[in-house]
Coordinates of C-alpha atoms in Angstrom, one line a residue:
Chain A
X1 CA 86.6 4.3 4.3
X2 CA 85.4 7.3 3.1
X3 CA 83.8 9.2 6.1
X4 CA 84.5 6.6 8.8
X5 CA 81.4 4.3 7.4
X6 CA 79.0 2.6 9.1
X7 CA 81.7 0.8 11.3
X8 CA 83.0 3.3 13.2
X9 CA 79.5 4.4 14.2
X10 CA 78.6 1.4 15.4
X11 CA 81.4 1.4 18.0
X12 CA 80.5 5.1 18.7
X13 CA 77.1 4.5 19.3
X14 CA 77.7 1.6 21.4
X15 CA 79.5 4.6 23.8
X16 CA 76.7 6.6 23.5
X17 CA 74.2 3.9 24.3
X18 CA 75.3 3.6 28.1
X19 CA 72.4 6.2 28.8
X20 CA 72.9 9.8 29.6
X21 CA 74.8 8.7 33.0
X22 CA 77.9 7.5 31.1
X23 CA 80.1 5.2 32.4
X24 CA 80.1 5.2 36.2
X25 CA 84.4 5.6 36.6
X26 CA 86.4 4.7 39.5
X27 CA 88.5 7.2 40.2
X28 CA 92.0 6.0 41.1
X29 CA 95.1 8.3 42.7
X30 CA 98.0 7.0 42.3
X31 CA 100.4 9.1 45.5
X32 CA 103.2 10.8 44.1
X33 CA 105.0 9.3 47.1
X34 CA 104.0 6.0 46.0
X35 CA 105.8 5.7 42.2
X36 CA 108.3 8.3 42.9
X37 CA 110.9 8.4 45.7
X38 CA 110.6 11.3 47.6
X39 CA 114.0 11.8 48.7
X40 CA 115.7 11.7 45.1
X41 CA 114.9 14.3 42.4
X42 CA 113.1 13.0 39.2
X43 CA 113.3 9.3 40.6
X44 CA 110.5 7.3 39.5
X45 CA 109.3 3.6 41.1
X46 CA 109.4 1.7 37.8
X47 CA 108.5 -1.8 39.8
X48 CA 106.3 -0.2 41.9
X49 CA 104.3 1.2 38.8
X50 CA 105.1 -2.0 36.7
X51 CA 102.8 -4.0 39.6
X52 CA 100.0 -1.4 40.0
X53 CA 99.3 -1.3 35.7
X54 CA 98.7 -4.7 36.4
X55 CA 96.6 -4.4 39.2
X56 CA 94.5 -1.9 37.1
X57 CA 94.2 -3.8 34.7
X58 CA 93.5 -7.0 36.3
X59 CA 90.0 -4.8 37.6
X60 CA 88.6 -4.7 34.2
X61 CA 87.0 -1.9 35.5
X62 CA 86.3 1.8 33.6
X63 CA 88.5 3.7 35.5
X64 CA 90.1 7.4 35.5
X65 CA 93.5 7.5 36.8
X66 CA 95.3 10.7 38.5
X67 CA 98.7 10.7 40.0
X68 CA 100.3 12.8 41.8
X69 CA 103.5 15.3 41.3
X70 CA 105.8 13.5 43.6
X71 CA 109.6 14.1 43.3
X72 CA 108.6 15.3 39.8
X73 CA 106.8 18.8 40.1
X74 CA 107.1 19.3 43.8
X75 CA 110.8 20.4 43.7
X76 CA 110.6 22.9 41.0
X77 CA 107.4 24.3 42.2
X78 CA 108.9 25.2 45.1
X79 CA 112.4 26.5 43.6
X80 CA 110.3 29.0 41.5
X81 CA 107.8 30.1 44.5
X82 CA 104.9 28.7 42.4
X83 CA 102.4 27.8 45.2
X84 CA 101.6 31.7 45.8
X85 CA 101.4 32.9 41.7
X86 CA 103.1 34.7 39.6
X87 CA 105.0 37.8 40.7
X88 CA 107.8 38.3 38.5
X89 CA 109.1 37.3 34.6
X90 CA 111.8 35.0 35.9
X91 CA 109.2 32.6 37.4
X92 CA 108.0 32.1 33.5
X93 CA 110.6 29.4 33.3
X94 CA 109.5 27.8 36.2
X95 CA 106.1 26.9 35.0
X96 CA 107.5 25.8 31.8
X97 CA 110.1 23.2 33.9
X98 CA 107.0 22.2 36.3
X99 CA 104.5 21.4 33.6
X100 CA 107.6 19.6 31.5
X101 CA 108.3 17.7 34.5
X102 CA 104.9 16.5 35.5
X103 CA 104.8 15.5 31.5
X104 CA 107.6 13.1 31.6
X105 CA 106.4 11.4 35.2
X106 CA 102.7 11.4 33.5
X107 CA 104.8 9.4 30.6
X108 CA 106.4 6.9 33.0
X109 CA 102.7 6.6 33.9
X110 CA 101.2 5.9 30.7
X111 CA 104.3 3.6 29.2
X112 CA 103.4 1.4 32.3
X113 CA 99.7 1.3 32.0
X114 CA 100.1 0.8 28.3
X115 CA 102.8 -2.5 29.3
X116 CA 99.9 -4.2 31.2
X117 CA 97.0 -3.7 28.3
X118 CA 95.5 -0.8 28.8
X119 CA 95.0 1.9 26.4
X120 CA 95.6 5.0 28.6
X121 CA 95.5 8.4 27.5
X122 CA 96.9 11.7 29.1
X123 CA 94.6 14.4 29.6
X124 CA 96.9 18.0 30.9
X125 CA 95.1 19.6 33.4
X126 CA 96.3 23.2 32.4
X127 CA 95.2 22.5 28.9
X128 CA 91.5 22.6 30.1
X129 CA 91.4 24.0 33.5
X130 CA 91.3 27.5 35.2
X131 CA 91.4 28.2 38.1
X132 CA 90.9 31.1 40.4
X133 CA 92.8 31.4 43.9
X134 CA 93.7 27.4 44.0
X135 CA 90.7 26.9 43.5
X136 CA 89.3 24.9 39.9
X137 CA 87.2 27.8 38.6
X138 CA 86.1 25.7 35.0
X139 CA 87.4 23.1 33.8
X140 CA 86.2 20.9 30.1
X141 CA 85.7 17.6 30.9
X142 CA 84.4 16.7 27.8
X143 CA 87.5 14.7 26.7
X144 CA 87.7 12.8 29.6
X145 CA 83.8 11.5 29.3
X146 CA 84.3 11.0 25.7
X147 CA 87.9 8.9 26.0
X148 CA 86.1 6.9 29.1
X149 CA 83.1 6.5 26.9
X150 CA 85.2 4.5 23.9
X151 CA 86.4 2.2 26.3
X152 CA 90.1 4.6 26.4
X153 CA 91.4 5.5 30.3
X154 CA 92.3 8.7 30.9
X155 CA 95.4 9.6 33.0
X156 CA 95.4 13.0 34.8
X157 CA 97.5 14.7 37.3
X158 CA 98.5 17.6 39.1
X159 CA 99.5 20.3 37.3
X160 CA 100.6 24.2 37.0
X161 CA 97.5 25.8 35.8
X162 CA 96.6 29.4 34.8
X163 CA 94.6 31.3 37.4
X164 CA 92.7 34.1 37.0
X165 CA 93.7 36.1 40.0
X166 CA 97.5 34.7 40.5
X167 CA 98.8 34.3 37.1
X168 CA 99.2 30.3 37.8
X169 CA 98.4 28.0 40.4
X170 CA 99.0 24.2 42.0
X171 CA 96.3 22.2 41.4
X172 CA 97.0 19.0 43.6
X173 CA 96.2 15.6 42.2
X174 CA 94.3 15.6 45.2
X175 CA 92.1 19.0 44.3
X176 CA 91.6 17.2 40.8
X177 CA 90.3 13.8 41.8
X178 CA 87.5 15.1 44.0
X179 CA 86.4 18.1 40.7
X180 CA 86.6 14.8 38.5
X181 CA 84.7 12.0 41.0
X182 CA 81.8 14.4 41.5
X183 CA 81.6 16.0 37.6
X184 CA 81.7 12.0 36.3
X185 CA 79.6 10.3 39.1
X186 CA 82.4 7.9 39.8
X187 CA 81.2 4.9 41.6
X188 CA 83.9 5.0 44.1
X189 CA 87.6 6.7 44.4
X190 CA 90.6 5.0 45.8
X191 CA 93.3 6.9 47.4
X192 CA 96.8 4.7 47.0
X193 CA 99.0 6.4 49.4
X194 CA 102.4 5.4 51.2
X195 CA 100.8 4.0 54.8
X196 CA 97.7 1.9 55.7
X197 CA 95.6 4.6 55.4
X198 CA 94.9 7.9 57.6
X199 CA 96.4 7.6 61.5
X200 CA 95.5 9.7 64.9
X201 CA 99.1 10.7 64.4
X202 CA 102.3 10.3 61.6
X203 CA 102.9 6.4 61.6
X204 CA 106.1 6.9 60.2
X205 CA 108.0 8.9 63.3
X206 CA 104.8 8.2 65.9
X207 CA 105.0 4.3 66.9
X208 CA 101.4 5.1 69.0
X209 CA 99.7 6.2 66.0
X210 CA 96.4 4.4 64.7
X211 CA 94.8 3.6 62.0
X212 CA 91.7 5.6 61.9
X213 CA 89.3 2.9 59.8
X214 CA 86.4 5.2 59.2
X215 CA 86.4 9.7 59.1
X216 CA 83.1 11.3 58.4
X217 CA 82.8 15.2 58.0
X218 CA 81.1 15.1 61.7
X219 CA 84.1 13.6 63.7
X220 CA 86.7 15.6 61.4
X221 CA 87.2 19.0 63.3
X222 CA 88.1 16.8 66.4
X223 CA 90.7 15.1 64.2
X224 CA 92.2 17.4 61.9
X225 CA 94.9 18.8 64.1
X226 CA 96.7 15.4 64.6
X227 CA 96.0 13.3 61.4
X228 CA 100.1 12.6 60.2
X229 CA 101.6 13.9 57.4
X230 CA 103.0 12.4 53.9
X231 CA 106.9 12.7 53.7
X232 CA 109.1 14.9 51.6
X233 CA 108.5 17.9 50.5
X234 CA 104.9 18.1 49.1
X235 CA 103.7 22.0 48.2
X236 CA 100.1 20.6 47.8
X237 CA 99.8 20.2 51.7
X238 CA 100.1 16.9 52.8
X239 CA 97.6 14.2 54.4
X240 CA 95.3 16.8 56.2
X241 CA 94.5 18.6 53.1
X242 CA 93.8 15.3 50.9
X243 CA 91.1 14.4 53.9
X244 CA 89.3 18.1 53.6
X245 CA 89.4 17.2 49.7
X246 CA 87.6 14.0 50.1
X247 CA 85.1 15.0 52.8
X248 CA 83.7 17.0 50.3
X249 CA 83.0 14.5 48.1
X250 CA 81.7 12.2 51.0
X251 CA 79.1 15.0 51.3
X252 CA 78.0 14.3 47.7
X253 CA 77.4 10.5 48.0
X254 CA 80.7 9.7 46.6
X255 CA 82.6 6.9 49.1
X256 CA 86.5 7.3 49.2
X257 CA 89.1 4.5 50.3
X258 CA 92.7 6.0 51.4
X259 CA 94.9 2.9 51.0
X260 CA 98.1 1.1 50.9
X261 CA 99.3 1.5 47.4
X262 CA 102.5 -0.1 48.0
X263 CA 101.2 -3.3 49.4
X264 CA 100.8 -5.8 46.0
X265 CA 97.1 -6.3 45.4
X266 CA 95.6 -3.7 48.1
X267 CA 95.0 -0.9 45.6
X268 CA 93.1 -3.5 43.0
X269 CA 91.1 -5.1 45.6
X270 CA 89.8 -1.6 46.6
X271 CA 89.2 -0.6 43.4
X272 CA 86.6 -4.0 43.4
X273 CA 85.2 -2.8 46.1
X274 CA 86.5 -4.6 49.0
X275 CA 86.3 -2.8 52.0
X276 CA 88.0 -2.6 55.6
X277 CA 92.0 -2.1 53.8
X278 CA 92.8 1.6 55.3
X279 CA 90.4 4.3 56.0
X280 CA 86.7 5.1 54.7
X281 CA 86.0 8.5 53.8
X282 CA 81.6 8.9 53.8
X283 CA 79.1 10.8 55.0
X284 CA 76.1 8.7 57.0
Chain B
X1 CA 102.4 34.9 51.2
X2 CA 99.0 34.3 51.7
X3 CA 96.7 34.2 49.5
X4 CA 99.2 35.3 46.6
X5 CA 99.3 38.7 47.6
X6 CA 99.5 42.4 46.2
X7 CA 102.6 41.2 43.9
X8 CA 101.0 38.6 42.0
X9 CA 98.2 40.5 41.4
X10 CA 100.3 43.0 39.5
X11 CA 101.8 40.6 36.9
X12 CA 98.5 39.0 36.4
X13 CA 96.9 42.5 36.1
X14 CA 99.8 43.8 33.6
X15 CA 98.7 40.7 31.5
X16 CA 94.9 41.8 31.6
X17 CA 96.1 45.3 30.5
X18 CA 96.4 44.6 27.5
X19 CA 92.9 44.9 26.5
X20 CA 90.3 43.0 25.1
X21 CA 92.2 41.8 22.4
X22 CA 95.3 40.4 24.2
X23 CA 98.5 40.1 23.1
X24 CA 98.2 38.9 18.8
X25 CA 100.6 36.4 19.0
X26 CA 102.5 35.0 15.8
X27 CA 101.6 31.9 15.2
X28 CA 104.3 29.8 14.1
X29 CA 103.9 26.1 12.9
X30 CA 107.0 23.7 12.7
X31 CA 106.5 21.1 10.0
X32 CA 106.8 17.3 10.6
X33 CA 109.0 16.5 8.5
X34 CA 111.4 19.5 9.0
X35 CA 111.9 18.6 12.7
X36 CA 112.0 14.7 12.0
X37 CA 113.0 12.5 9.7
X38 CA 110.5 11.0 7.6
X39 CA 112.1 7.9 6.3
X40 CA 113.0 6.5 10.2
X41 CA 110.0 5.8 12.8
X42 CA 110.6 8.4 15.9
X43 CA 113.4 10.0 14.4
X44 CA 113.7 13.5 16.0
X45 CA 116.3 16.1 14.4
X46 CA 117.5 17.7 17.4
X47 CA 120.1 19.8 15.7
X48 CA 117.3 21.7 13.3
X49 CA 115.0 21.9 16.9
X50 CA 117.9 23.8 18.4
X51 CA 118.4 26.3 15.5
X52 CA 114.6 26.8 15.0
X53 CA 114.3 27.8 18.7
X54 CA 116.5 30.0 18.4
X55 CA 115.6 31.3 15.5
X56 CA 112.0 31.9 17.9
X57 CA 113.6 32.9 20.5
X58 CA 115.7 35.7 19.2
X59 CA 112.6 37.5 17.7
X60 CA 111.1 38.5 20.9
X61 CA 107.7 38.1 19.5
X62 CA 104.6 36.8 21.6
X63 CA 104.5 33.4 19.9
X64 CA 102.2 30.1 19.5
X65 CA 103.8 27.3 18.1
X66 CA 102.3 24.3 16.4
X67 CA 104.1 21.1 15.4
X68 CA 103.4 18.5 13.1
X69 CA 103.5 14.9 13.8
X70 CA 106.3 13.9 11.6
X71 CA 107.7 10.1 12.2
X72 CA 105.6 10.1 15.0
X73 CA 102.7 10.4 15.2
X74 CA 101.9 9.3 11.8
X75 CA 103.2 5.4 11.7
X76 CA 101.3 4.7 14.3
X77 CA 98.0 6.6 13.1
X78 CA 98.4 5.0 9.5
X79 CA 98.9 1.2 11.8
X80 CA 95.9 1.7 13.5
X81 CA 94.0 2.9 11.2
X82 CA 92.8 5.7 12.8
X83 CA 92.1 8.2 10.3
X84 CA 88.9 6.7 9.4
X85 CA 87.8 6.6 12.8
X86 CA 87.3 4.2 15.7
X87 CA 86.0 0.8 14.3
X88 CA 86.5 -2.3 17.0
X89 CA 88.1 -2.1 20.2
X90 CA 91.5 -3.4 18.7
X91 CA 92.1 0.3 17.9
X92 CA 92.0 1.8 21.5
X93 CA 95.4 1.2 22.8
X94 CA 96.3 2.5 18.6
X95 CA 95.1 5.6 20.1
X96 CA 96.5 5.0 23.4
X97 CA 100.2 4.7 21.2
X98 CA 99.5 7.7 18.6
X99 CA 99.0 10.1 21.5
X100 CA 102.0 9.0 23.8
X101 CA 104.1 8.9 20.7
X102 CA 103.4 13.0 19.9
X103 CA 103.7 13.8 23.4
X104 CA 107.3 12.4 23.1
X105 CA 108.0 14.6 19.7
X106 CA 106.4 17.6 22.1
X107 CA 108.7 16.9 24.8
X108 CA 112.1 17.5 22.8
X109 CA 110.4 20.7 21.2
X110 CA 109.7 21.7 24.7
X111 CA 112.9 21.4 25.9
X112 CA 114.6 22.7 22.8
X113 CA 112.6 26.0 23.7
X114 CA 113.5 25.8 26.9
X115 CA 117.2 25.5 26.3
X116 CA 116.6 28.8 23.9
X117 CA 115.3 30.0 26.8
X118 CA 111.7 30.4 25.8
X119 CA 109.4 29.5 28.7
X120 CA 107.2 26.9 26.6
X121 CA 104.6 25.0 28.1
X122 CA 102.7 22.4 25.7
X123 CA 99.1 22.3 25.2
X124 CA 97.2 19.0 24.5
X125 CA 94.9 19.5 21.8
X126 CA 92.9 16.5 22.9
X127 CA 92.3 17.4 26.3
X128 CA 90.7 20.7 25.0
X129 CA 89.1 19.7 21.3
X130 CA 86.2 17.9 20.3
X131 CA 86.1 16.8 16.7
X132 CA 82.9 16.4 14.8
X133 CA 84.2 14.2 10.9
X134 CA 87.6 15.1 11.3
X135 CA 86.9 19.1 11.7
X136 CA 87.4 21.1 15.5
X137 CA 83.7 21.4 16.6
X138 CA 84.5 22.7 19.6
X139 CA 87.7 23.6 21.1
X140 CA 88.5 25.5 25.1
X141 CA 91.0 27.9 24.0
X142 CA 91.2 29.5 27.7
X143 CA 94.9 28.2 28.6
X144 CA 96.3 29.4 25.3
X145 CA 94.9 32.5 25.8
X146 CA 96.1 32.9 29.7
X147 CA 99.3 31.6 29.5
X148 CA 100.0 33.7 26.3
X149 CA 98.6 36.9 28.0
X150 CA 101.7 35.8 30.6
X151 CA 104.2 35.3 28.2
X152 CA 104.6 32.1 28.1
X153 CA 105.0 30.2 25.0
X154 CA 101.9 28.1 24.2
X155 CA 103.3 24.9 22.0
X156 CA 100.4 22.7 20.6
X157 CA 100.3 20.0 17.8
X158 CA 98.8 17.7 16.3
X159 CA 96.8 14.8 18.0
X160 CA 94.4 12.0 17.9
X161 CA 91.2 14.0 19.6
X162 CA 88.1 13.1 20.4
X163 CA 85.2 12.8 17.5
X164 CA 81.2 13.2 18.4
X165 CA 80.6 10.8 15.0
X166 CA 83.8 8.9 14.3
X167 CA 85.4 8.1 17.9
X168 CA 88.3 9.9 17.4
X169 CA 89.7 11.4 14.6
X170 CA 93.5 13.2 13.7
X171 CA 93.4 16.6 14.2
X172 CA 96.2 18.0 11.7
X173 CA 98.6 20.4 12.6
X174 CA 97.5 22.2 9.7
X175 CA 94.1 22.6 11.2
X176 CA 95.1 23.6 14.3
X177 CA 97.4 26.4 13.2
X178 CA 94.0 28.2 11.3
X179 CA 91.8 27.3 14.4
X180 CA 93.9 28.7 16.7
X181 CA 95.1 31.6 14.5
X182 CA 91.8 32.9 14.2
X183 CA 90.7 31.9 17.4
X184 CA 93.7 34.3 18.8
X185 CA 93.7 37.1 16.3
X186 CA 97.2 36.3 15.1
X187 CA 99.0 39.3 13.9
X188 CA 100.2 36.7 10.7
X189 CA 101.3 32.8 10.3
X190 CA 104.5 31.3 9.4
X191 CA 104.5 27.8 8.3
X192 CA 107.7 26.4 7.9
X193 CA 108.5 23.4 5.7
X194 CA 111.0 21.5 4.1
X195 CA 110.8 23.3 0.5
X196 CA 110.8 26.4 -0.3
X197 CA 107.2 27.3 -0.5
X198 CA 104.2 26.0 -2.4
X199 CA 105.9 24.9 -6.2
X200 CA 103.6 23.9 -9.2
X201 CA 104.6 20.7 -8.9
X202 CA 106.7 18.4 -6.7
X203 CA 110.4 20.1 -6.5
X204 CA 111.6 17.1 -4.9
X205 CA 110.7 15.3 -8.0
X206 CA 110.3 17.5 -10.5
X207 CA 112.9 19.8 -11.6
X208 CA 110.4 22.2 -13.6
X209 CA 108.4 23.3 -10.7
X210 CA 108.2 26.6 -9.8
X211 CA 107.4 28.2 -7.1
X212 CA 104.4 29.9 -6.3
X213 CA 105.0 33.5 -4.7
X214 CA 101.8 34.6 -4.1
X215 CA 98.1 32.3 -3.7
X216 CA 94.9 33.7 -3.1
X217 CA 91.0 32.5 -2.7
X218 CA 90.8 32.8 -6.5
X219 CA 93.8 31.6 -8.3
X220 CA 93.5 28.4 -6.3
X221 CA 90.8 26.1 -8.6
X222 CA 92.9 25.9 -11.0
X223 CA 96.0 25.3 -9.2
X224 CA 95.1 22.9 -7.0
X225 CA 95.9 20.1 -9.2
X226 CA 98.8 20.3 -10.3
X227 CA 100.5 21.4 -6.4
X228 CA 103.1 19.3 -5.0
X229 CA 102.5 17.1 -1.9
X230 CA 105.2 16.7 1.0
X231 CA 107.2 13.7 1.4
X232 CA 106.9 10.3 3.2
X233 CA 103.3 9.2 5.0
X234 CA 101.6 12.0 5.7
X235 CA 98.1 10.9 7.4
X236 CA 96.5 14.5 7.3
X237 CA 97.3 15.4 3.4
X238 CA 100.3 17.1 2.6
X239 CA 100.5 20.6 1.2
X240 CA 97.4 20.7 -1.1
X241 CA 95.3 20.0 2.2
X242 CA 97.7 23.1 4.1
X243 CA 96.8 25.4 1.5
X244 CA 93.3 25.0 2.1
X245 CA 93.7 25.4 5.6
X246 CA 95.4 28.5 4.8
X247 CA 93.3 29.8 2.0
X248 CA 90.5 29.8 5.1
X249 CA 92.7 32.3 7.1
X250 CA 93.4 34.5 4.6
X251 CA 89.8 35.0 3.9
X252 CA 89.3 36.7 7.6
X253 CA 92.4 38.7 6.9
X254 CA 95.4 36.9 8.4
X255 CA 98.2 36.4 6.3
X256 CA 99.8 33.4 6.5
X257 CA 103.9 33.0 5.0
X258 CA 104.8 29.1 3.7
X259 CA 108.3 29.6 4.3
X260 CA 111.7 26.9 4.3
X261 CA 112.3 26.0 7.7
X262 CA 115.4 23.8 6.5
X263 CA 117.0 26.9 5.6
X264 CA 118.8 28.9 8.4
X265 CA 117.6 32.3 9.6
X266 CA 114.4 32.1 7.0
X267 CA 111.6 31.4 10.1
X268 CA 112.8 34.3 12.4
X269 CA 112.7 36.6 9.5
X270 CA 109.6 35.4 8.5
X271 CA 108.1 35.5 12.5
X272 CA 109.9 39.4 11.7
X273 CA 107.2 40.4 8.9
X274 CA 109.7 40.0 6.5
X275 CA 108.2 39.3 3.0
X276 CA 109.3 37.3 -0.3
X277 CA 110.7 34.6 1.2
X278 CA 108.7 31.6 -0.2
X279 CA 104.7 31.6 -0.8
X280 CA 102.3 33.8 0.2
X281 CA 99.1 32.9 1.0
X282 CA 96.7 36.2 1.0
X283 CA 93.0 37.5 0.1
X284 CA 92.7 40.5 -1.9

């Protein structure tokens, strides 16, 4: 083949030749609560993530997957104080067991993705990222525009990441979805979650709580003190803080869904666009 | 804890003290087919993993290691072809495979680290390198550089990364070990292999070889034929294509040791700065 010939160019240029916009993505999240259980350290939903591979894939569409840290990273971020940085040399090991244990749930992730057809790729967030109190001061995206661009799907996830002022911080799948919808133009984003969507209170202890079908950054302040929160320990902050994320990128045009993801076919007719399953997050 | 508070601020700051130059680590690079077996598809050798780590632990050196892809990355590369680049789509969920497959080798070097007690914490090559015909054209070094600066153990390897001309291309271990060597100002290079050093000809066939104490920029023309090349499929070239690699360090002054990592005890004092124990690869 010599250089790669003429071949592989073709199917290269063929990438390129979707105009300086790229592929439009839909960004997907995949709730850690969703494809692990909560309740049981390093317990991952392999029928749960067996059914929503296939519902991916069934899209056909180019999507960007991210998934959260779920019974995986949560526990051992919060047995080595990792949420508030790095004080002291014994939390080194701490960072080394979070990132390996996000690794093997982003794994369980891929093996299923790559069961139903699709040729999904991992892409660590602390191998590109920085950030700067919790906050995602750069990150290279080049690799994820470039793997979406050959036809590849990348597979991100939250992540212990180096930060400039704390030594490391928690970026949240949630944090990571919004600094990846806006910086690749997704069409749309769909939140999979473990309830119907966002609720005027917890729907899993509060039988009066409601489905709030639509939140725009206007009616928000009113609502933020009684929105419900997701079970289990989470040390990325729950249902309140994934709203905040995705107001923001309601403010840029980008529309966000928070769904069921663990009722069959919900998450893959969101992803095509259907609307009125759980709660629209926009800005009129 | 707030914001992450006076504490953190003093680990993170100790790191920064360092100077400009940061901690030079050691880079140290783990052959393929020292920690695998060649001859049988994902065939890890967990016993010579567990020695060699700590071997690395034990010399309290700043360290970056680099692993080769072994019996598993390279099957699948060689099946899918994609060494020569992407061609037709058939070859996507080949790179989908290739990836997943080293991230499974990096997962028991990980942990064989982490049961030395070396806080490691792996580093994708592909979410941080772009390729341009099979050489790094551009490459975010930031997270080797931060968690290093720590003291955690950045462990990288090689991959199937993205390629502005040919799609994607394999980075080699090799490659990575001089990129990231000069890239980080390593205070020397250890590359351990599964012979003991370079030999003037193949010592696993030829009983007359000899080995090689001592290469440099100039002898190498006229050795270059007649070096021995390292056993079972090797999609990134063997040890001819190493010493190149190497020959390119030495030129900016970093001395790299080609060392028998099969052999007990001969890495760490290698890592050490101890000399004469296999080839030397140097500029005058």
């Amino acid at each position: 083949m010599g250089d790669g010939g003429t071949e592989a160019k073709n199917l290269v240029l063929s990438s390129r030749m979707r105009g300086p916009g790229g592929t439009r993505p839909i960004v997907v999240k995949l709730g850690g609560s969703v494809i692990t259980d909560k309740s049981r350290k390093f317990c991952v939903r392999r029928e749960v993530l067996k059914r929503l591979a296939e519902e991916l894939a069934a899209t056909g569409e180019p999507l960007v997957v991210v998934h959260g840290g779920g019974s995986f990273g949560h526990p051992l971020a919060s047995e080595y104080g990792l949420r508030s940085g790095l004080r002291e040399r014994s939390q080194l090991i701490g960072v080394s067991l979070t990132h390996r244990a996000m690794e093997q749930l982003n794994g369980y992730v891929i093996e299923a993705l790559q069961g139903a057809g699709l040729p999904a790729v991992a892409i660590q967030p602390s191998a590109c990222a920085v950030m700067e109190r919790g906050r995602i001061a750069y990150m290279e995206i080049r690799a994820f525009k470039e793997f979406l661009g050959l036809g590849l799907v990348p597979v991100s996830y939250g992540d212990v990441v180096p930060d400039l002022a704390r030594g490391v911080s928690i970026l949240s799948g949630d944090q990571l979805v919004v600094y990846l919808a806006q910086k690749l133009n997704a069409k749309r984003v769909v939140i999979g979650v473990d309830v119907g969507g966002v609720y005027t209170g917890d729907p899993k202890v509060d039988k009066e709580a409601k489905l709030i079908r639509e939140i725009t950054p206007e009616d928000w302040e009113k609502m933020e003190k009684s929105i419900g929160g997701a079970r289990g320990p989470d040390v990325t902050g729950g249902m309140a803080n994934k709203i905040r994320e995705l107001l923001e990128l309601a403010k840029c045009g980008i529309e966000a869904q928070v769904v069921d993801a663990t009722r069959p076919g919900v998450v893959k007719r969101a992803i095509l666009g259907e609307p009125g399953m759980g709660t629209r997050i926009i800005s009129r």
